[in-house]
Each structure stands twice: as structure tokens, then as C-alpha cells.
mmCIF file with all atom_site columns, C-alpha atoms in Angstrom:
data_model
loop_
_atom_site.group_PDB
_atom_site.id
_atom_site.type_symbol
_atom_site.label_atom_id
_atom_site.label_alt_id
_atom_site.label_comp_id
_atom_site.label_asym_id
_atom_site.label_entity_id
_atom_site.label_seq_id
_atom_site.pdbx_PDB_ins_code
_atom_site.Cartn_x
_atom_site.Cartn_y
_atom_site.Cartn_z
_atom_site.occupancy
_atom_site.B_iso_or_equiv
_atom_site.pdbx_formal_charge
_atom_site.auth_seq_id
_atom_site.auth_comp_id
_atom_site.auth_asym_id
_atom_site.auth_atom_id
_atom_site.pdbx_PDB_model_num
ATOM 1   C CA . UNK A 1 1   ? 196.511 -7.069  77.616 1.00 75.00 ? 1   UNK A CA 1
ATOM 2   C CA . UNK A 1 2   ? 194.085 -10.007 77.461 1.00 89.00 ? 2   UNK A CA 1
ATOM 3   C CA . UNK A 1 3   ? 193.930 -12.627 80.165 1.00 93.00 ? 3   UNK A CA 1
ATOM 4   C CA . UNK A 1 4   ? 192.115 -15.948 79.859 1.00 96.00 ? 4   UNK A CA 1
ATOM 5   C CA . UNK A 1 5   ? 191.233 -18.253 82.736 1.00 96.00 ? 5   UNK A CA 1
ATOM 6   C CA . UNK A 1 6   ? 189.631 -21.645 82.181 1.00 97.00 ? 6   UNK A CA 1
ATOM 7   C CA . UNK A 1 7   ? 187.576 -23.529 84.712 1.00 97.00 ? 7   UNK A CA 1
ATOM 8   C CA . UNK A 1 8   ? 185.064 -26.350 84.885 1.00 98.00 ? 8   UNK A CA 1
ATOM 9   C CA . UNK A 1 9   ? 187.209 -29.366 84.145 1.00 98.00 ? 9   UNK A CA 1
ATOM 10  C CA . UNK A 1 10  ? 187.061 -32.535 86.157 1.00 98.00 ? 10  UNK A CA 1
ATOM 11  C CA . UNK A 1 11  ? 186.552 -36.275 86.063 1.00 98.00 ? 11  UNK A CA 1
ATOM 12  C CA . UNK A 1 12  ? 183.334 -37.783 84.751 1.00 98.00 ? 12  UNK A CA 1
ATOM 13  C CA . UNK A 1 13  ? 182.100 -41.127 83.541 1.00 98.00 ? 13  UNK A CA 1
ATOM 14  C CA . UNK A 1 14  ? 181.365 -41.829 79.899 1.00 98.00 ? 14  UNK A CA 1
ATOM 15  C CA . UNK A 1 15  ? 178.092 -40.263 78.861 1.00 98.00 ? 15  UNK A CA 1
ATOM 16  C CA . UNK A 1 16  ? 178.394 -37.439 81.337 1.00 98.00 ? 16  UNK A CA 1
ATOM 17  C CA . UNK A 1 17  ? 178.570 -33.708 80.776 1.00 98.00 ? 17  UNK A CA 1
ATOM 18  C CA . UNK A 1 18  ? 180.790 -30.808 81.722 1.00 98.00 ? 18  UNK A CA 1
ATOM 19  C CA . UNK A 1 19  ? 180.687 -27.108 80.996 1.00 98.00 ? 19  UNK A CA 1
ATOM 20  C CA . UNK A 1 20  ? 183.993 -25.342 80.627 1.00 98.00 ? 20  UNK A CA 1
ATOM 21  C CA . UNK A 1 21  ? 184.265 -21.612 81.134 1.00 98.00 ? 21  UNK A CA 1
ATOM 22  C CA . UNK A 1 22  ? 186.805 -19.186 79.725 1.00 97.00 ? 22  UNK A CA 1
ATOM 23  C CA . UNK A 1 23  ? 186.725 -15.917 81.615 1.00 96.00 ? 23  UNK A CA 1
ATOM 24  C CA . UNK A 1 24  ? 188.345 -13.083 79.692 1.00 94.00 ? 24  UNK A CA 1
ATOM 25  C CA . UNK A 1 25  ? 189.588 -9.747  80.942 1.00 92.00 ? 25  UNK A CA 1
ATOM 26  C CA . UNK A 1 26  ? 191.642 -6.820  79.763 1.00 86.00 ? 26  UNK A CA 1
ATOM 27  C CA . UNK A 1 27  ? 191.408 -5.464  76.236 1.00 79.00 ? 27  UNK A CA 1
ATOM 28  C CA . UNK A 1 28  ? 189.099 -8.190  75.009 1.00 77.00 ? 28  UNK A CA 1
ATOM 29  C CA . UNK A 1 29  ? 187.986 -6.208  71.965 1.00 80.00 ? 29  UNK A CA 1
ATOM 30  C CA . UNK A 1 30  ? 191.467 -6.623  70.517 1.00 84.00 ? 30  UNK A CA 1
ATOM 31  C CA . UNK A 1 31  ? 191.042 -10.421 70.434 1.00 92.00 ? 31  UNK A CA 1
ATOM 32  C CA . UNK A 1 32  ? 187.714 -11.077 68.785 1.00 95.00 ? 32  UNK A CA 1
ATOM 33  C CA . UNK A 1 33  ? 188.196 -14.766 67.956 1.00 97.00 ? 33  UNK A CA 1
ATOM 34  C CA . UNK A 1 34  ? 188.143 -17.252 70.818 1.00 97.00 ? 34  UNK A CA 1
ATOM 35  C CA . UNK A 1 35  ? 188.793 -20.963 70.433 1.00 98.00 ? 35  UNK A CA 1
ATOM 36  C CA . UNK A 1 36  ? 188.912 -24.105 72.504 1.00 98.00 ? 36  UNK A CA 1
ATOM 37  C CA . UNK A 1 37  ? 191.795 -26.487 71.909 1.00 98.00 ? 37  UNK A CA 1
ATOM 38  C CA . UNK A 1 38  ? 192.563 -29.791 73.528 1.00 98.00 ? 38  UNK A CA 1
ATOM 39  C CA . UNK A 1 39  ? 195.681 -31.869 73.797 1.00 98.00 ? 39  UNK A CA 1
ATOM 40  C CA . UNK A 1 40  ? 195.987 -35.435 74.978 1.00 97.00 ? 40  UNK A CA 1
ATOM 41  C CA . UNK A 1 41  ? 199.335 -37.036 75.813 1.00 94.00 ? 41  UNK A CA 1
ATOM 42  C CA . UNK A 1 42  ? 201.202 -37.984 72.665 1.00 95.00 ? 42  UNK A CA 1
ATOM 43  C CA . UNK A 1 43  ? 198.761 -36.190 70.373 1.00 96.00 ? 43  UNK A CA 1
ATOM 44  C CA . UNK A 1 44  ? 198.759 -32.920 68.487 1.00 96.00 ? 44  UNK A CA 1
ATOM 45  C CA . UNK A 1 45  ? 196.904 -29.953 69.877 1.00 97.00 ? 45  UNK A CA 1
ATOM 46  C CA . UNK A 1 46  ? 193.462 -30.044 68.310 1.00 97.00 ? 46  UNK A CA 1
ATOM 47  C CA . UNK A 1 47  ? 191.076 -27.171 67.738 1.00 98.00 ? 47  UNK A CA 1
ATOM 48  C CA . UNK A 1 48  ? 187.587 -28.245 68.729 1.00 98.00 ? 48  UNK A CA 1
ATOM 49  C CA . UNK A 1 49  ? 185.497 -25.072 68.703 1.00 98.00 ? 49  UNK A CA 1
ATOM 50  C CA . UNK A 1 50  ? 185.707 -21.405 67.732 1.00 98.00 ? 50  UNK A CA 1
ATOM 51  C CA . UNK A 1 51  ? 183.549 -18.354 68.144 1.00 98.00 ? 51  UNK A CA 1
ATOM 52  C CA . UNK A 1 52  ? 183.755 -14.952 66.485 1.00 97.00 ? 52  UNK A CA 1
ATOM 53  C CA . UNK A 1 53  ? 182.515 -12.816 69.299 1.00 95.00 ? 53  UNK A CA 1
ATOM 54  C CA . UNK A 1 54  ? 181.051 -9.791  67.443 1.00 95.00 ? 54  UNK A CA 1
ATOM 55  C CA . UNK A 1 55  ? 178.511 -11.968 65.633 1.00 95.00 ? 55  UNK A CA 1
ATOM 56  C CA . UNK A 1 56  ? 178.567 -15.175 67.728 1.00 96.00 ? 56  UNK A CA 1
ATOM 57  C CA . UNK A 1 57  ? 179.497 -17.118 64.609 1.00 97.00 ? 57  UNK A CA 1
ATOM 58  C CA . UNK A 1 58  ? 180.669 -20.569 65.694 1.00 98.00 ? 58  UNK A CA 1
ATOM 59  C CA . UNK A 1 59  ? 182.545 -23.573 64.407 1.00 98.00 ? 59  UNK A CA 1
ATOM 60  C CA . UNK A 1 60  ? 182.787 -27.117 65.753 1.00 98.00 ? 60  UNK A CA 1
ATOM 61  C CA . UNK A 1 61  ? 185.183 -29.786 64.607 1.00 97.00 ? 61  UNK A CA 1
ATOM 62  C CA . UNK A 1 62  ? 183.829 -33.042 63.259 1.00 97.00 ? 62  UNK A CA 1
ATOM 63  C CA . UNK A 1 63  ? 185.062 -34.941 66.290 1.00 95.00 ? 63  UNK A CA 1
ATOM 64  C CA . UNK A 1 64  ? 182.779 -33.006 68.639 1.00 97.00 ? 64  UNK A CA 1
ATOM 65  C CA . UNK A 1 65  ? 179.950 -31.795 66.410 1.00 97.00 ? 65  UNK A CA 1
ATOM 66  C CA . UNK A 1 66  ? 176.618 -32.913 67.796 1.00 97.00 ? 66  UNK A CA 1
ATOM 67  C CA . UNK A 1 67  ? 178.001 -33.306 71.310 1.00 98.00 ? 67  UNK A CA 1
ATOM 68  C CA . UNK A 1 68  ? 179.685 -29.991 72.137 1.00 98.00 ? 68  UNK A CA 1
ATOM 69  C CA . UNK A 1 69  ? 178.488 -26.414 71.797 1.00 98.00 ? 69  UNK A CA 1
ATOM 70  C CA . UNK A 1 70  ? 180.380 -23.154 72.126 1.00 98.00 ? 70  UNK A CA 1
ATOM 71  C CA . UNK A 1 71  ? 178.648 -20.011 73.316 1.00 98.00 ? 71  UNK A CA 1
ATOM 72  C CA . UNK A 1 72  ? 179.342 -16.725 75.036 1.00 97.00 ? 72  UNK A CA 1
ATOM 73  C CA . UNK A 1 73  ? 177.915 -14.413 77.637 1.00 95.00 ? 73  UNK A CA 1
ATOM 74  C CA . UNK A 1 74  ? 178.985 -10.950 76.593 1.00 89.00 ? 74  UNK A CA 1
ATOM 75  C CA . UNK A 1 75  ? 177.925 -9.366  79.871 1.00 89.00 ? 75  UNK A CA 1
ATOM 76  C CA . UNK A 1 76  ? 180.304 -11.683 81.727 1.00 91.00 ? 76  UNK A CA 1
ATOM 77  C CA . UNK A 1 77  ? 183.038 -11.644 79.068 1.00 93.00 ? 77  UNK A CA 1
ATOM 78  C CA . UNK A 1 78  ? 182.954 -15.422 79.231 1.00 96.00 ? 78  UNK A CA 1
ATOM 79  C CA . UNK A 1 79  ? 183.061 -18.111 76.559 1.00 97.00 ? 79  UNK A CA 1
ATOM 80  C CA . UNK A 1 80  ? 181.672 -21.553 77.335 1.00 98.00 ? 80  UNK A CA 1
ATOM 81  C CA . UNK A 1 81  ? 182.164 -25.030 75.987 1.00 98.00 ? 81  UNK A CA 1
ATOM 82  C CA . UNK A 1 82  ? 179.258 -27.304 76.831 1.00 98.00 ? 82  UNK A CA 1
ATOM 83  C CA . UNK A 1 83  ? 180.356 -30.914 76.501 1.00 98.00 ? 83  UNK A CA 1
ATOM 84  C CA . UNK A 1 84  ? 177.731 -33.654 76.431 1.00 98.00 ? 84  UNK A CA 1
ATOM 85  C CA . UNK A 1 85  ? 177.928 -37.386 75.799 1.00 98.00 ? 85  UNK A CA 1
ATOM 86  C CA . UNK A 1 86  ? 181.558 -37.380 76.832 1.00 98.00 ? 86  UNK A CA 1
ATOM 87  C CA . UNK A 1 87  ? 183.700 -40.296 75.778 1.00 97.00 ? 87  UNK A CA 1
ATOM 88  C CA . UNK A 1 88  ? 187.080 -41.531 77.016 1.00 97.00 ? 88  UNK A CA 1
ATOM 89  C CA . UNK A 1 89  ? 188.639 -40.205 73.812 1.00 97.00 ? 89  UNK A CA 1
ATOM 90  C CA . UNK A 1 90  ? 187.679 -36.705 74.929 1.00 98.00 ? 90  UNK A CA 1
ATOM 91  C CA . UNK A 1 91  ? 190.157 -36.958 77.798 1.00 98.00 ? 91  UNK A CA 1
ATOM 92  C CA . UNK A 1 92  ? 192.632 -34.107 77.374 1.00 98.00 ? 92  UNK A CA 1
ATOM 93  C CA . UNK A 1 93  ? 193.828 -30.810 78.691 1.00 98.00 ? 93  UNK A CA 1
ATOM 94  C CA . UNK A 1 94  ? 191.475 -28.166 77.345 1.00 98.00 ? 94  UNK A CA 1
ATOM 95  C CA . UNK A 1 95  ? 192.749 -24.670 76.594 1.00 98.00 ? 95  UNK A CA 1
ATOM 96  C CA . UNK A 1 96  ? 191.042 -21.415 75.768 1.00 98.00 ? 96  UNK A CA 1
ATOM 97  C CA . UNK A 1 97  ? 192.880 -19.209 73.290 1.00 98.00 ? 97  UNK A CA 1
ATOM 98  C CA . UNK A 1 98  ? 192.242 -15.856 71.648 1.00 97.00 ? 98  UNK A CA 1
ATOM 99  C CA . UNK A 1 99  ? 193.493 -13.896 68.663 1.00 97.00 ? 99  UNK A CA 1
ATOM 100 C CA . UNK A 1 100 ? 192.440 -11.069 66.445 1.00 96.00 ? 100 UNK A CA 1
ATOM 101 C CA . UNK A 1 101 ? 190.898 -11.886 63.091 1.00 96.00 ? 101 UNK A CA 1
ATOM 102 C CA . UNK A 1 102 ? 189.666 -9.571  60.379 1.00 95.00 ? 102 UNK A CA 1
ATOM 103 C CA . UNK A 1 103 ? 186.189 -11.085 60.121 1.00 96.00 ? 103 UNK A CA 1
ATOM 104 C CA . UNK A 1 104 ? 184.093 -14.103 60.981 1.00 97.00 ? 104 UNK A CA 1
ATOM 105 C CA . UNK A 1 105 ? 185.405 -16.155 58.079 1.00 97.00 ? 105 UNK A CA 1
ATOM 106 C CA . UNK A 1 106 ? 188.982 -15.641 59.186 1.00 97.00 ? 106 UNK A CA 1
ATOM 107 C CA . UNK A 1 107 ? 188.006 -16.751 62.676 1.00 98.00 ? 107 UNK A CA 1
ATOM 108 C CA . UNK A 1 108 ? 186.282 -19.977 61.660 1.00 97.00 ? 108 UNK A CA 1
ATOM 109 C CA . UNK A 1 109 ? 189.320 -20.816 59.524 1.00 97.00 ? 109 UNK A CA 1
ATOM 110 C CA . UNK A 1 110 ? 191.802 -20.115 62.333 1.00 97.00 ? 110 UNK A CA 1
ATOM 111 C CA . UNK A 1 111 ? 192.703 -23.696 63.196 1.00 96.00 ? 111 UNK A CA 1
ATOM 112 C CA . UNK A 1 112 ? 196.453 -23.271 63.759 1.00 97.00 ? 112 UNK A CA 1
ATOM 113 C CA . UNK A 1 113 ? 197.252 -22.965 67.462 1.00 97.00 ? 113 UNK A CA 1
ATOM 114 C CA . UNK A 1 114 ? 200.461 -21.089 66.603 1.00 97.00 ? 114 UNK A CA 1
ATOM 115 C CA . UNK A 1 115 ? 198.359 -18.209 65.278 1.00 97.00 ? 115 UNK A CA 1
ATOM 116 C CA . UNK A 1 116 ? 196.796 -17.495 68.673 1.00 97.00 ? 116 UNK A CA 1
ATOM 117 C CA . UNK A 1 117 ? 198.339 -14.780 70.790 1.00 96.00 ? 117 UNK A CA 1
ATOM 118 C CA . UNK A 1 118 ? 196.698 -15.347 74.153 1.00 96.00 ? 118 UNK A CA 1
ATOM 119 C CA . UNK A 1 119 ? 196.245 -18.586 76.074 1.00 97.00 ? 119 UNK A CA 1
ATOM 120 C CA . UNK A 1 120 ? 194.737 -19.708 79.317 1.00 97.00 ? 120 UNK A CA 1
ATOM 121 C CA . UNK A 1 121 ? 196.383 -22.122 81.702 1.00 97.00 ? 121 UNK A CA 1
ATOM 122 C CA . UNK A 1 122 ? 194.277 -25.112 80.717 1.00 97.00 ? 122 UNK A CA 1
ATOM 123 C CA . UNK A 1 123 ? 191.795 -27.285 82.562 1.00 98.00 ? 123 UNK A CA 1
ATOM 124 C CA . UNK A 1 124 ? 191.934 -31.068 82.674 1.00 98.00 ? 124 UNK A CA 1
ATOM 125 C CA . UNK A 1 125 ? 189.027 -33.204 81.492 1.00 98.00 ? 125 UNK A CA 1
ATOM 126 C CA . UNK A 1 126 ? 189.147 -36.905 82.268 1.00 98.00 ? 126 UNK A CA 1
ATOM 127 C CA . UNK A 1 127 ? 186.444 -39.287 81.076 1.00 98.00 ? 127 UNK A CA 1
ATOM 128 C CA . UNK A 1 128 ? 186.370 -42.841 82.379 1.00 97.00 ? 128 UNK A CA 1
ATOM 129 C CA . UNK A 1 129 ? 184.504 -45.789 80.921 1.00 94.00 ? 129 UNK A CA 1
#
């Protein structure tokens, strides 16, 4: 019932910025926790940011804290990931995912990608030095 479509990826040089968008549609109220994951070749899928949409409570992983921000535009049913000071190590496929959680605490603790029920197709981010 919930569809997610990512956009905004591309190729940038180190130090550059990108803003990823996750457009949601369908029964979005049933999936109130939205996260950004990334996966580079040969590495585990890594949760980088989460937002509990009813209260806009957010979480950022230590690897991106201070450089990335997650936000939402409720009128557009869109979640964003603003990425600044990009580094080559940020190169990965970035995915938007959604699930239902009971409250904001459950959402910020929802780090396991296997617990998410809805996924977008992914958008590639490549950062060159």
C-alpha cells in the first residue's frame, strides 16, 4: 500500500553536496518510520538516518552526524536527506525504507533493515576525490 521513490543521486566531487528525496504515496500513515540506508559494494547495508514522521524525531548515525540531515515535508509526503561535505567513503546506493513503529523511541532504535516492510528502488551516490 505504500510506495517509495528515491531521487537526487548523482556524481559529485569530495566536499560537495546532494539532496536525496524519498517521495511516498499510498497509505503512508501505516508506515510512520522512514529511514535512509546505504550499501556499498562488499559492505553491509548501513542505516544512516531515521525520522519518526508524527513528531519529526530524527536520528543520525555517527558516520554522518554533522554532515547529513534528515527532514520531511508533510505537505509533499516527502522525506529528504541533505548530504554535505561528501567524502569518497559515502559512495553507495542509497535506499529509502519505511515501517510501522509503535512510537518515536521504537523508530530511532529501528536499525535492522530486515525489519522494514517497504523499500524504494535506490539512488546511486558517487563521490570522487
